[in-house]
Short mmCIF file of C-alpha atoms and ligand atoms in Angstrom, two decimals:
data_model
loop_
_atom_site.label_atom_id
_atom_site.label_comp_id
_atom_site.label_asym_id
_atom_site.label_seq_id
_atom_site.Cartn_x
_atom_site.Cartn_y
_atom_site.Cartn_z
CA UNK A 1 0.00 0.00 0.00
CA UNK A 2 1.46 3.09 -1.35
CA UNK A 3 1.87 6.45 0.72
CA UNK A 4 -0.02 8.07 -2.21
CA UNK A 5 -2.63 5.76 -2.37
CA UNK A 6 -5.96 7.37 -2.30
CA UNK A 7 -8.61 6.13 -0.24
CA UNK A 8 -10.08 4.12 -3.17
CA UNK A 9 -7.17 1.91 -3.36
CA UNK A 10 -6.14 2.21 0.11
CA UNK A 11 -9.22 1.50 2.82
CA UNK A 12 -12.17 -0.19 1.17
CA UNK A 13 -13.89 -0.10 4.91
CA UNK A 14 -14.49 3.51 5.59
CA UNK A 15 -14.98 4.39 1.61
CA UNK A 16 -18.26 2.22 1.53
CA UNK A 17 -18.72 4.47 5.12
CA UNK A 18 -18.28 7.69 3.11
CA UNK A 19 -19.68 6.29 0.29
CA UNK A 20 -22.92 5.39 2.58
CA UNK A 21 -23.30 8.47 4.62
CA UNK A 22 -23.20 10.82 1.21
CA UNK A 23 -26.34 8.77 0.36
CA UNK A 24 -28.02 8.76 3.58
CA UNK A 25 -27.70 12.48 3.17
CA UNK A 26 -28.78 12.72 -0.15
CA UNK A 27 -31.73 10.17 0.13
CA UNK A 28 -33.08 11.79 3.53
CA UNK A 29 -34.43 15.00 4.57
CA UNK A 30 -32.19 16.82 7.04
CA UNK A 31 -33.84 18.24 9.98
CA UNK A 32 -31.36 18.30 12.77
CA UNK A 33 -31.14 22.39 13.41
CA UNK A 34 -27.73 22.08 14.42
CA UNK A 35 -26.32 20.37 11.39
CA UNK A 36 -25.74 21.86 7.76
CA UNK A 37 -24.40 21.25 4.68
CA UNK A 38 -20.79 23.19 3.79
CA UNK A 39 -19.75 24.88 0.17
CA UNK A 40 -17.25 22.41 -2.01
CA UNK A 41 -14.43 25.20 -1.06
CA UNK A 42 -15.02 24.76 2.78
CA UNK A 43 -14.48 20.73 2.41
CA UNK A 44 -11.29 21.17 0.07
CA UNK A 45 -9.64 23.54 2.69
CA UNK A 46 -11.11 21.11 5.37
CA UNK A 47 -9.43 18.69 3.90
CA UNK A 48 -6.35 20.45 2.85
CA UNK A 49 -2.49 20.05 3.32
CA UNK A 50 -2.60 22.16 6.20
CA UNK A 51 -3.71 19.38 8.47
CA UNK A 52 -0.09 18.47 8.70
CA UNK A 53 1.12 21.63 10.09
CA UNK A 54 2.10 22.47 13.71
CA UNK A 55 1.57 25.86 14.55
CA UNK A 56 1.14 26.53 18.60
CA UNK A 57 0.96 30.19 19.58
CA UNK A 58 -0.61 33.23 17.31
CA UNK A 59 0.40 34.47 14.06
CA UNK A 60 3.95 35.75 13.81
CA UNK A 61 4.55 34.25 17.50
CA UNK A 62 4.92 30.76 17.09
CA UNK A 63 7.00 28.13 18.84
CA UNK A 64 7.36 26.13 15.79
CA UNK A 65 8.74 27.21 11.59
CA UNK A 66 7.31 27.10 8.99
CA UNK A 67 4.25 29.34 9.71
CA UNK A 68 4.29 31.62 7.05
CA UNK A 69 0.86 30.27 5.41
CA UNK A 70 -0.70 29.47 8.39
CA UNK A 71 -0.26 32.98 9.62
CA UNK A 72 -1.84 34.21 7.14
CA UNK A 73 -4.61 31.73 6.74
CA UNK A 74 -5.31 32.64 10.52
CA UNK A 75 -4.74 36.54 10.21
CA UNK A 76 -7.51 36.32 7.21
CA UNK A 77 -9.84 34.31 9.28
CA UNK A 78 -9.53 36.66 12.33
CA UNK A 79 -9.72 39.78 10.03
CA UNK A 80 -13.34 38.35 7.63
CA UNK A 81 -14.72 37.02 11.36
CA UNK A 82 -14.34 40.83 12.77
CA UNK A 83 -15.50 42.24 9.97
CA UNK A 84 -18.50 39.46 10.11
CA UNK A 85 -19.28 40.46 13.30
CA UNK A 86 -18.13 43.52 14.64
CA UNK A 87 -15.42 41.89 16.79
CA UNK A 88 -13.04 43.89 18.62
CA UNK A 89 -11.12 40.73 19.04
CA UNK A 90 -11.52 37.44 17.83
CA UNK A 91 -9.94 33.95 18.28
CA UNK A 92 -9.95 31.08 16.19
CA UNK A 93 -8.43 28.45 17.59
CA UNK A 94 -11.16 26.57 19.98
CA UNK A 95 -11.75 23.36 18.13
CA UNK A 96 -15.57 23.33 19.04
CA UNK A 97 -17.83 24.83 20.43
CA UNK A 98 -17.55 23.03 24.24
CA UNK A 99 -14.22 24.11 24.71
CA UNK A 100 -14.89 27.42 23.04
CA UNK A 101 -16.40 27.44 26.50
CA UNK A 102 -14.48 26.43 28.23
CA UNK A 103 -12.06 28.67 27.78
CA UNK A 104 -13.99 31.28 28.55
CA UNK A 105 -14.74 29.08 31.93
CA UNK A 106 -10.69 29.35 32.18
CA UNK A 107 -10.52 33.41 31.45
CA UNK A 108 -12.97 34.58 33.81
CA UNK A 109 -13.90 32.27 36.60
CA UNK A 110 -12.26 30.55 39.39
CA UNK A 111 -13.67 26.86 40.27
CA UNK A 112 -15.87 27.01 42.44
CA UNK A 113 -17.51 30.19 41.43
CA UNK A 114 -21.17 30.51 40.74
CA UNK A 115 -22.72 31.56 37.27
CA UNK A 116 -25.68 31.75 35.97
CA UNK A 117 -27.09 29.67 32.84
CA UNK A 118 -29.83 28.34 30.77
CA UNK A 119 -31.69 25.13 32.44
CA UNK A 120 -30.79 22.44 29.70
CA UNK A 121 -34.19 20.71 29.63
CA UNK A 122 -35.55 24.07 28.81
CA UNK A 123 -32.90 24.93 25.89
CA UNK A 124 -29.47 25.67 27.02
CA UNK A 125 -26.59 23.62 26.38
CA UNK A 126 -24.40 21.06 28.50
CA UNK A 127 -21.87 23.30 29.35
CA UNK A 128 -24.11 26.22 30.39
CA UNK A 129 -23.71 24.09 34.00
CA UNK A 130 -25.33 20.69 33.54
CA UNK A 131 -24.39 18.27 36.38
CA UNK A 132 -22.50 16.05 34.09
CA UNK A 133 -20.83 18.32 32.39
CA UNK A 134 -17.30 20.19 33.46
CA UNK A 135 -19.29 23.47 33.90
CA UNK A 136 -21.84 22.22 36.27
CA UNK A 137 -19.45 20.06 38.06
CA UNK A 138 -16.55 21.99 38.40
CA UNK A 139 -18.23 25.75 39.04
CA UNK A 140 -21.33 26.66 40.80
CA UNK A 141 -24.45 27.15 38.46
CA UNK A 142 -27.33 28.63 39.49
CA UNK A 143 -29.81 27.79 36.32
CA UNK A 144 -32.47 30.13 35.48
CA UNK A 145 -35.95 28.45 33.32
CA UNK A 146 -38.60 29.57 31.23
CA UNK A 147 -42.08 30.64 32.70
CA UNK A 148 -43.97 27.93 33.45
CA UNK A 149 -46.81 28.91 30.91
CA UNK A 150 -45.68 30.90 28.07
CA UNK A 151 -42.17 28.68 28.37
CA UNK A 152 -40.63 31.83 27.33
CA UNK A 153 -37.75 33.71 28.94
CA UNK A 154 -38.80 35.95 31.40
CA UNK A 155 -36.01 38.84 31.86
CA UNK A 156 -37.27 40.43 35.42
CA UNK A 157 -36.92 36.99 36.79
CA UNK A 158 -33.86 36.17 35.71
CA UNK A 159 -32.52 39.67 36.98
CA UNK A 160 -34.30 38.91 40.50
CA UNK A 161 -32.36 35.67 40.12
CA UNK A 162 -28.97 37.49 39.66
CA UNK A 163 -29.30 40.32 42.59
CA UNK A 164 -30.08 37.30 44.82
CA UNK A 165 -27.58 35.10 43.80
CA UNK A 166 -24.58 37.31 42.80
CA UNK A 167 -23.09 35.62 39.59
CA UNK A 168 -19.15 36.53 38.89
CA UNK A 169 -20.68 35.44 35.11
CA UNK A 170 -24.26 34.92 33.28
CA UNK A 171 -24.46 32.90 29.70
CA UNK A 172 -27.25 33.80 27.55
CA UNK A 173 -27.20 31.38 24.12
CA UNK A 174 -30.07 28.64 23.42
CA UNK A 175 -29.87 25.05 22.11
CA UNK A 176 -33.53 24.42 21.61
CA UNK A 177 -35.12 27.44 22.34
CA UNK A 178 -37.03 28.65 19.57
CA UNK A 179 -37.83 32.39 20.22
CA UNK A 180 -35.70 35.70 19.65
CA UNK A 181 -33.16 36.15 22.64
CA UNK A 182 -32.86 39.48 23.98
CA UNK A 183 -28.86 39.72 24.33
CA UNK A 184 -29.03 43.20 25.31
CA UNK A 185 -31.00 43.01 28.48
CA UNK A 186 -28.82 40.19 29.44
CA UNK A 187 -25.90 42.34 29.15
CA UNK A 188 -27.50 44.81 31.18
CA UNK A 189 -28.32 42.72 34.07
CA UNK A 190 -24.85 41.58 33.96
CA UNK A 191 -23.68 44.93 34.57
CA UNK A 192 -25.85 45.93 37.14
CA UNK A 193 -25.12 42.88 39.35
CA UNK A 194 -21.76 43.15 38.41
CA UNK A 195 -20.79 39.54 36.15
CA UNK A 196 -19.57 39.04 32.78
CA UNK A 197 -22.27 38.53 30.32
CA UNK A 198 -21.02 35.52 28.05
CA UNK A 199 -22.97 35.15 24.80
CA UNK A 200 -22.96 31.51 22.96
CA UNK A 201 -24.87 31.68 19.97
CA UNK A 202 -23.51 28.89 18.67
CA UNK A 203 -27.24 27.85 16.86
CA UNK A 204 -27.56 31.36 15.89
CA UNK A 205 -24.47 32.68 14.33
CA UNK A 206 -25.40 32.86 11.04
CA UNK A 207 -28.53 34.69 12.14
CA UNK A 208 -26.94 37.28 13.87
CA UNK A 209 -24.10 37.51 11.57
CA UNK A 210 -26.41 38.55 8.88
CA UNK A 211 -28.91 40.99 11.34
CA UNK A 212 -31.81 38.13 11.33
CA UNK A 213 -31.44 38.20 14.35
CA UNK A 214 -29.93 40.56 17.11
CA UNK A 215 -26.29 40.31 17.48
CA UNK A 216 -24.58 40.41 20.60
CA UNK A 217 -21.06 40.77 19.60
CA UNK A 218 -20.80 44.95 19.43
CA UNK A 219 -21.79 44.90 23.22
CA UNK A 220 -21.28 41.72 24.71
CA UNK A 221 -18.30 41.45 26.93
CA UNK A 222 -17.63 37.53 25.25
CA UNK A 223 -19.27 36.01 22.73
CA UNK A 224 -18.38 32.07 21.68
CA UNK A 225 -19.71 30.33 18.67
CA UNK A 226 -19.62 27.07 16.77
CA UNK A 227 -18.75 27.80 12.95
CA UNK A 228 -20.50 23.95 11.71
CA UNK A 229 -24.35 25.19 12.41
CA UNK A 230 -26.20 28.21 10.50
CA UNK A 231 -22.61 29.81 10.22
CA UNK A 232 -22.20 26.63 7.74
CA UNK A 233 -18.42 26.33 8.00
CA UNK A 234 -16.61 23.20 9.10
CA UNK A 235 -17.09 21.84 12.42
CA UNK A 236 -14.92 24.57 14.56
CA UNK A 237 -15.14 27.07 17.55
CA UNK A 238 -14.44 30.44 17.91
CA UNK A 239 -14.56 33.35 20.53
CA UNK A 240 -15.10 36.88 20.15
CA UNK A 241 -14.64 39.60 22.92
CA UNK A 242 -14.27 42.81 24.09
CA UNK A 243 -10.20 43.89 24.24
CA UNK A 244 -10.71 45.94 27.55
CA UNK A 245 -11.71 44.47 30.79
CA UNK A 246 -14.83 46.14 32.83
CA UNK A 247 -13.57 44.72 35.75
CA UNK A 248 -9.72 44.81 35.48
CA UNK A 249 -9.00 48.27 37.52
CA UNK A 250 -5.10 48.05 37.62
CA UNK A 251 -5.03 47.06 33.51
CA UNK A 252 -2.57 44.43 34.42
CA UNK A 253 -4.19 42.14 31.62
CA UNK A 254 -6.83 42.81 28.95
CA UNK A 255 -9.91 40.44 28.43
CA UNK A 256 -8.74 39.47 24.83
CA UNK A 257 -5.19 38.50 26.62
CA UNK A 258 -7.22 36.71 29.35
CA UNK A 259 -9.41 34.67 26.43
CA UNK A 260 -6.82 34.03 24.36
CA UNK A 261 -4.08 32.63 27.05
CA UNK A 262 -6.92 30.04 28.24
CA UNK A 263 -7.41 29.23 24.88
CA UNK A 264 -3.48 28.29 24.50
CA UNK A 265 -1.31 27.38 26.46
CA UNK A 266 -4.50 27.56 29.32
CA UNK A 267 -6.56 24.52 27.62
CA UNK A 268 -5.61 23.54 23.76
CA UNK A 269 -2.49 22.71 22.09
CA UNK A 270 -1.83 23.29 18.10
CA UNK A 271 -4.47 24.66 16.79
CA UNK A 272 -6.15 22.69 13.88
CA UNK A 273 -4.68 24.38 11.13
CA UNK A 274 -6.87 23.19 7.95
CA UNK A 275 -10.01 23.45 9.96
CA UNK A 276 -9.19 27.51 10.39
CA UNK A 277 -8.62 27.69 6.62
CA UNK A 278 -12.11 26.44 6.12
CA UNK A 279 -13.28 28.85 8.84
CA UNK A 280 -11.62 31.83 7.07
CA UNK A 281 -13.45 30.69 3.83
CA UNK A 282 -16.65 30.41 5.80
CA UNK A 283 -16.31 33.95 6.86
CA UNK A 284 -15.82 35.00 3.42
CA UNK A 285 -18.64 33.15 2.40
CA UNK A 286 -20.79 34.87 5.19
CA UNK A 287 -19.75 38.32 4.45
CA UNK A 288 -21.27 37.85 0.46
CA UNK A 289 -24.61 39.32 0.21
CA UNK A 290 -26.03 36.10 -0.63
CA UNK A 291 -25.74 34.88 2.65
CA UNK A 292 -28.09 36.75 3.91
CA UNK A 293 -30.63 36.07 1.30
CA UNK A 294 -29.86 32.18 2.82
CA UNK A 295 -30.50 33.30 6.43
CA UNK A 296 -33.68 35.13 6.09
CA UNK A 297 -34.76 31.98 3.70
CA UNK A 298 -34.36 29.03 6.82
CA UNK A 299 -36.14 31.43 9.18
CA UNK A 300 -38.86 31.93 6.79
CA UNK A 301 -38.73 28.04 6.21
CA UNK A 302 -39.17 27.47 9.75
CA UNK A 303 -42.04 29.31 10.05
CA UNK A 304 -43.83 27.41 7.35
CA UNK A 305 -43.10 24.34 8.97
CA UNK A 306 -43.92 25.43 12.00
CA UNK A 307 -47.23 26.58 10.68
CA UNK A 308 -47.96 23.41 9.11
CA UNK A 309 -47.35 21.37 12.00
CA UNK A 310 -50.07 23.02 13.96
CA UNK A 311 -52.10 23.13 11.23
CA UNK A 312 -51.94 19.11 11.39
CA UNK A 313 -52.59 19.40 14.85
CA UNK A 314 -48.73 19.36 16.56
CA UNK A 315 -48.09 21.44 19.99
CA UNK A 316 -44.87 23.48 19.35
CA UNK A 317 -43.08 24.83 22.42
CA UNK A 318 -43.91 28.05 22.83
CA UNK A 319 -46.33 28.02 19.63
CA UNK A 320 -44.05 28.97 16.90
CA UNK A 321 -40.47 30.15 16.12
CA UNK A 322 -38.54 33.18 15.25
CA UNK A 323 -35.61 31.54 14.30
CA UNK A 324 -34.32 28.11 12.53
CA UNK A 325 -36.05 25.86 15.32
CA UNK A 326 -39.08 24.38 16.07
CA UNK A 327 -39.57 21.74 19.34
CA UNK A 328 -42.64 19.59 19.13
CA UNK A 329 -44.40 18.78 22.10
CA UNK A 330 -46.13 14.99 21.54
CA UNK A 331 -48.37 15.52 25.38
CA UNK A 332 -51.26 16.64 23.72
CA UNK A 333 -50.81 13.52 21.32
CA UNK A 334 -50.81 11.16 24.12
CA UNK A 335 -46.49 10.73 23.41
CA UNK A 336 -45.25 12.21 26.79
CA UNK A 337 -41.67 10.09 27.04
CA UNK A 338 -41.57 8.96 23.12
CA UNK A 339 -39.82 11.11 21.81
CA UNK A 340 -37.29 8.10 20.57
CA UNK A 341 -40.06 6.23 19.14
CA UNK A 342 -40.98 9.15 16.86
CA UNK A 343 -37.29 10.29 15.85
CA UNK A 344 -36.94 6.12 14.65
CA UNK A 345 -39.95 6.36 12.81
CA UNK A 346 -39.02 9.39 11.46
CA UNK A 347 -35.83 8.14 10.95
CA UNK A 348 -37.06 4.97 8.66
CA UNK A 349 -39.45 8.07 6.74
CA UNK A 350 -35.94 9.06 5.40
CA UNK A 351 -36.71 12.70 7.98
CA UNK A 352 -33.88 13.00 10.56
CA UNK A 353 -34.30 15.03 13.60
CA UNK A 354 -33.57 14.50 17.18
CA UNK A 355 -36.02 13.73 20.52
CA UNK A 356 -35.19 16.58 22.93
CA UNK A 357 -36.91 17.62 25.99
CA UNK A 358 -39.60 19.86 26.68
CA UNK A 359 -39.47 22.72 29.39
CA UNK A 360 -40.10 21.08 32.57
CA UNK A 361 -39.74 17.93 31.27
CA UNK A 362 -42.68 15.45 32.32
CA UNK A 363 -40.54 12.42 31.75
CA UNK A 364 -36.65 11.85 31.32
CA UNK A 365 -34.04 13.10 29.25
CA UNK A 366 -33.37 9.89 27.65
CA UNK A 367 -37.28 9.37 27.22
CA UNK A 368 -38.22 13.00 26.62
CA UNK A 369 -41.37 14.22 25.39
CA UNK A 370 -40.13 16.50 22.37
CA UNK A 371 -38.49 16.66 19.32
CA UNK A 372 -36.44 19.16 17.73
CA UNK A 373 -36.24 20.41 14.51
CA UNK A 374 -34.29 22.97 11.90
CA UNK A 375 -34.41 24.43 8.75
CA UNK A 376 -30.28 25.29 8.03
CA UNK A 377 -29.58 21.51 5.86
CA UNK A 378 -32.87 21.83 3.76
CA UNK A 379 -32.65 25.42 3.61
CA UNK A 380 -28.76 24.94 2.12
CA UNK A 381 -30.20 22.23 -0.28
CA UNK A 382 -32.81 24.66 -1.78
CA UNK A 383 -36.00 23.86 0.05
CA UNK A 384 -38.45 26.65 -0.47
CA UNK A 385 -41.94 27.24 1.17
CA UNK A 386 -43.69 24.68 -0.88
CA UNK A 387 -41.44 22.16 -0.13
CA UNK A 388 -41.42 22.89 3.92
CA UNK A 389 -45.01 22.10 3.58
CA UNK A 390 -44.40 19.10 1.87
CA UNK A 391 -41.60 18.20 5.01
CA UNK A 392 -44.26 19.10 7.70
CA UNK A 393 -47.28 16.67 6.44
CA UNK A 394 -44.88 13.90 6.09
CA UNK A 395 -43.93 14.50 10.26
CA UNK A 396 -47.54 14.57 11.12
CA UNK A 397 -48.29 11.41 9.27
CA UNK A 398 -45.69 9.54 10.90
CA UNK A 399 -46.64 11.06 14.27
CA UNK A 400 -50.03 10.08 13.70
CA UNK A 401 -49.15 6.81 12.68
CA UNK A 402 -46.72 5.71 14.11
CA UNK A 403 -46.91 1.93 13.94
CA UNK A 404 -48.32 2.21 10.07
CA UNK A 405 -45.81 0.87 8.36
CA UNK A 406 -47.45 1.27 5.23
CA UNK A 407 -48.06 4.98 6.16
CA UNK A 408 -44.42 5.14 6.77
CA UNK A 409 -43.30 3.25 3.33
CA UNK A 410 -45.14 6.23 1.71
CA UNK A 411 -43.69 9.04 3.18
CA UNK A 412 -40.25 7.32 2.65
CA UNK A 413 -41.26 7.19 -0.71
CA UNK A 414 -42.96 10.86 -1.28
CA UNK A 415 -39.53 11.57 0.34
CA UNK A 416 -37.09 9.91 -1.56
CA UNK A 417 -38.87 11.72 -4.76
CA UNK A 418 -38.67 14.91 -3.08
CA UNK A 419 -34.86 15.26 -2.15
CA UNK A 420 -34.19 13.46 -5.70
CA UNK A 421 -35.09 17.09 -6.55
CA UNK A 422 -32.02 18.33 -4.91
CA UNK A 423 -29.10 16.38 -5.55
CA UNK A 424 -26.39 16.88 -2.88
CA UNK A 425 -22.56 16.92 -3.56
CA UNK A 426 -23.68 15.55 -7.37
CA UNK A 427 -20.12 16.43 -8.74
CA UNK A 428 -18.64 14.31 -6.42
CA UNK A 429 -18.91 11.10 -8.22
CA UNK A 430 -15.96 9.20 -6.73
CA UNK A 431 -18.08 9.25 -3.46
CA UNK A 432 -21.08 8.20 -4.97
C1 PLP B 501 -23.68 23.08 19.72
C2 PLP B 501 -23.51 23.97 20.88
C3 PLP B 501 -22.32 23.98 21.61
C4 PLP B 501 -21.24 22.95 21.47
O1 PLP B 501 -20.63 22.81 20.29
P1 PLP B 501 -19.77 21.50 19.97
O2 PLP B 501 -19.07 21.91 18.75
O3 PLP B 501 -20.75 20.39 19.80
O4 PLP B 501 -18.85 21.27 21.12
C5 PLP B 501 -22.18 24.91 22.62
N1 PLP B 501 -23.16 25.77 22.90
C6 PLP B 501 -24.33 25.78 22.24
C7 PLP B 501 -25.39 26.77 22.62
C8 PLP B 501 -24.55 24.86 21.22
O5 PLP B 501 -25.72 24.84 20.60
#
């Protein structure tokens, strides 16, 4: 076996893998809101020469030669991200989005210290301070919910919450929350208790990127971010903050010093060289008009299948969306705790999506009563209204029926002929 080989000659095993997944994707409908499909340019970069290369430190300081491209694939990527955004400063190095976080964990607490984040069952993330996750293990966290009723946020609350409970740090972001977050009232409560306000709109990037919805970063003291899910780069971190400190009186060290020693040496080694090239192409891809045109289409294509859904008779969480998600409540169809059963039936349908909870859970969180949904994949692929509609009537049907397996054989089917409409990756015929 040759050094040269390519992976047709070379591993027979994971090219019938590849080979497979490209035609799962391309036979099924993609509705997992945290997933997306990535331009031709971001997989060559991803997959580029650059994964060889060690490169610890920042551009022009590095403890290792040879850095001359990477420097300035990195300097490009931090200089399209601020432009992106609005970023003061920006780095690029976390390799997802969970130690993105962590990091930021790193920069500004000590352990022990108590923050404030977004109950998971209701829509925040693992490491907003679940108990089995390093940020609810190895710091305080104080969660704040949803209202009870509207299962919305309710800002007075959470600022009660904070004057009682004196957070050094509050993270506002979502994971399944499907309504319009209101960054800058977080960042106000943060300064009037006197915590760092961190901002992880890692679902939302894109969104706020484009101004479909608010973005933090201009105001924000941190703000971390995946670049795999609307921002549809390759699967990646990054954090963007605020260079001075609001709490740092003797100016000893800034906060972009602070975020970007915990990045490296604090938590990460060499930073993944040929995922930031794919990043900076991301960015560029972001910053072309057309990507907004692509944003304000999946939030549009939400709400169409959103609409649909209770038009067939579906609770959603909170009874709608404003952005690229949608959680289904199955209580009112008698499916408290199955959310697994749906997401397999769903799953044979040829419709991927993923059982989550629903706020204040009635049953567990490995037998939850939702499921989640997103429009970024289909939206990428060229779904339109009329074909969200399509999406949402197959659910229902398989909701409704859900141990039909005709029923289910013909919405595989009506499925199959719909995403044979949109051919994905057709160029690349070696993998298919
Ligand atoms: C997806 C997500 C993360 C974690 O990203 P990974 O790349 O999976 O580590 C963090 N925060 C939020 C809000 C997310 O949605």
């Amino acid at each position: 076996m040759g050094m040269m080989d390519s992976i047709e000659k070379s591993d027979a095993d994971i090219l019938k893998a590849i080979k497979n997944e490209h035609k799962r994707l391309n036979e099924g409908v993609e509705l997992i809101p945290s997933e997306n499909v990535v331009s031709k340019a971001v997989l060559q970069a991803t997959g580029s020469v650059f994964t060889n290369k060690y490169s610890e430190g920042y551009p022009h300081k590095r403890y290792y030669g040879g850095n001359e491209f990477v420097d300035k694939v990195e300097d490009l990527a931090i200089e399209r991200a601020k432009k992106l955004f609005g970023a003061e400063h920006v780095n690029v190095q976390p390799y997802s989005g969970s130690p993105a976080n962590q990091a930021v964990f790193f920069a500004l607490l000590n352990l022990g210290d108590t923050f404030m984040g977004f109950d998971l069952t209701a829509g925040g993330h693992l490491t907003h301070g679940s108990k089995v996750n390093f940020s609810g293990k190895q710091y305080n966290c104080i969660p704040y919910n949803v209202d009870k009723k509207t299962h919305l946020l309710d800002y007075d609350i959470i600022k009660k919450q904070a004057l009682k409970t004196k957070p050094k740090m509050i993270i506002s972001g979502l994971t399944a929350y499907p309504r319009k977050i209101d960054f800058m009232v977080f960042q106000e409560i943060c300064d009037s208790v006197g915590a760092y306000h961190m901002s992880d709109i890692a679902h939302i990037a894109g969104l706020c990127a484009t101004g479909v919805h608010e973005n933090p970063v201009p105001y924000t003291d941190v703000v971390t971010t995946t670049t795999h899910k609307t921002l549809r780069g390759p699967r990646g971190g990054m954090i963007m903050c605020k260079i001075r400190d609001k709490f740092d009186k003797d100016g000893k060290k800034n906060l972009a010093q602070k975020i970007d020693s915990a990045v490296f040496p604090g938590l990460q080694g060499g930073p993944h060289d040929h995922v930031n090239a794919a990043k900076a192409v991301t960015f560029g891809e972001a910053l072309k008009p057309e990507f907004k045109g692509y944003c304000k289409q999946i939030v549009k294509n939400a709400k169409v299948l959103a609409d649909t859904l209770m038009d067939e008779g579906l609770e959603l969480v909170t009874g709608g969306t404003d952005n690229h998600l949608i959680v289904i409540s199955l209580v009112n169809k008698g499916l408290t705790g199955k959310g697994e059963d749906v997401q397999d039936a769903l799953d044979e349908a040829g419709i991927t999506v993923n059982k989550n909870t629903i706020p204040y859970e009635p049953n567990t969180p490995f037998n939850p009563s939702g499921i989640r949904l997103g429009t970024p994949a289909v939206t990428t692929r060229g779904f339109k209204e009329s074909e969200m509609k399509v999406v949402g009537e197959s659910i229902a049907k398989v909701i409704d029926n859900l141990n039909d397996d005709a029923v289910i054989t013909k919405v595989k089917k009506d499925i199959l002929e719909l995403c044979k409409n949109f051919p994905l990756y057709p160029e690349f015929k070696v993998l298919s």
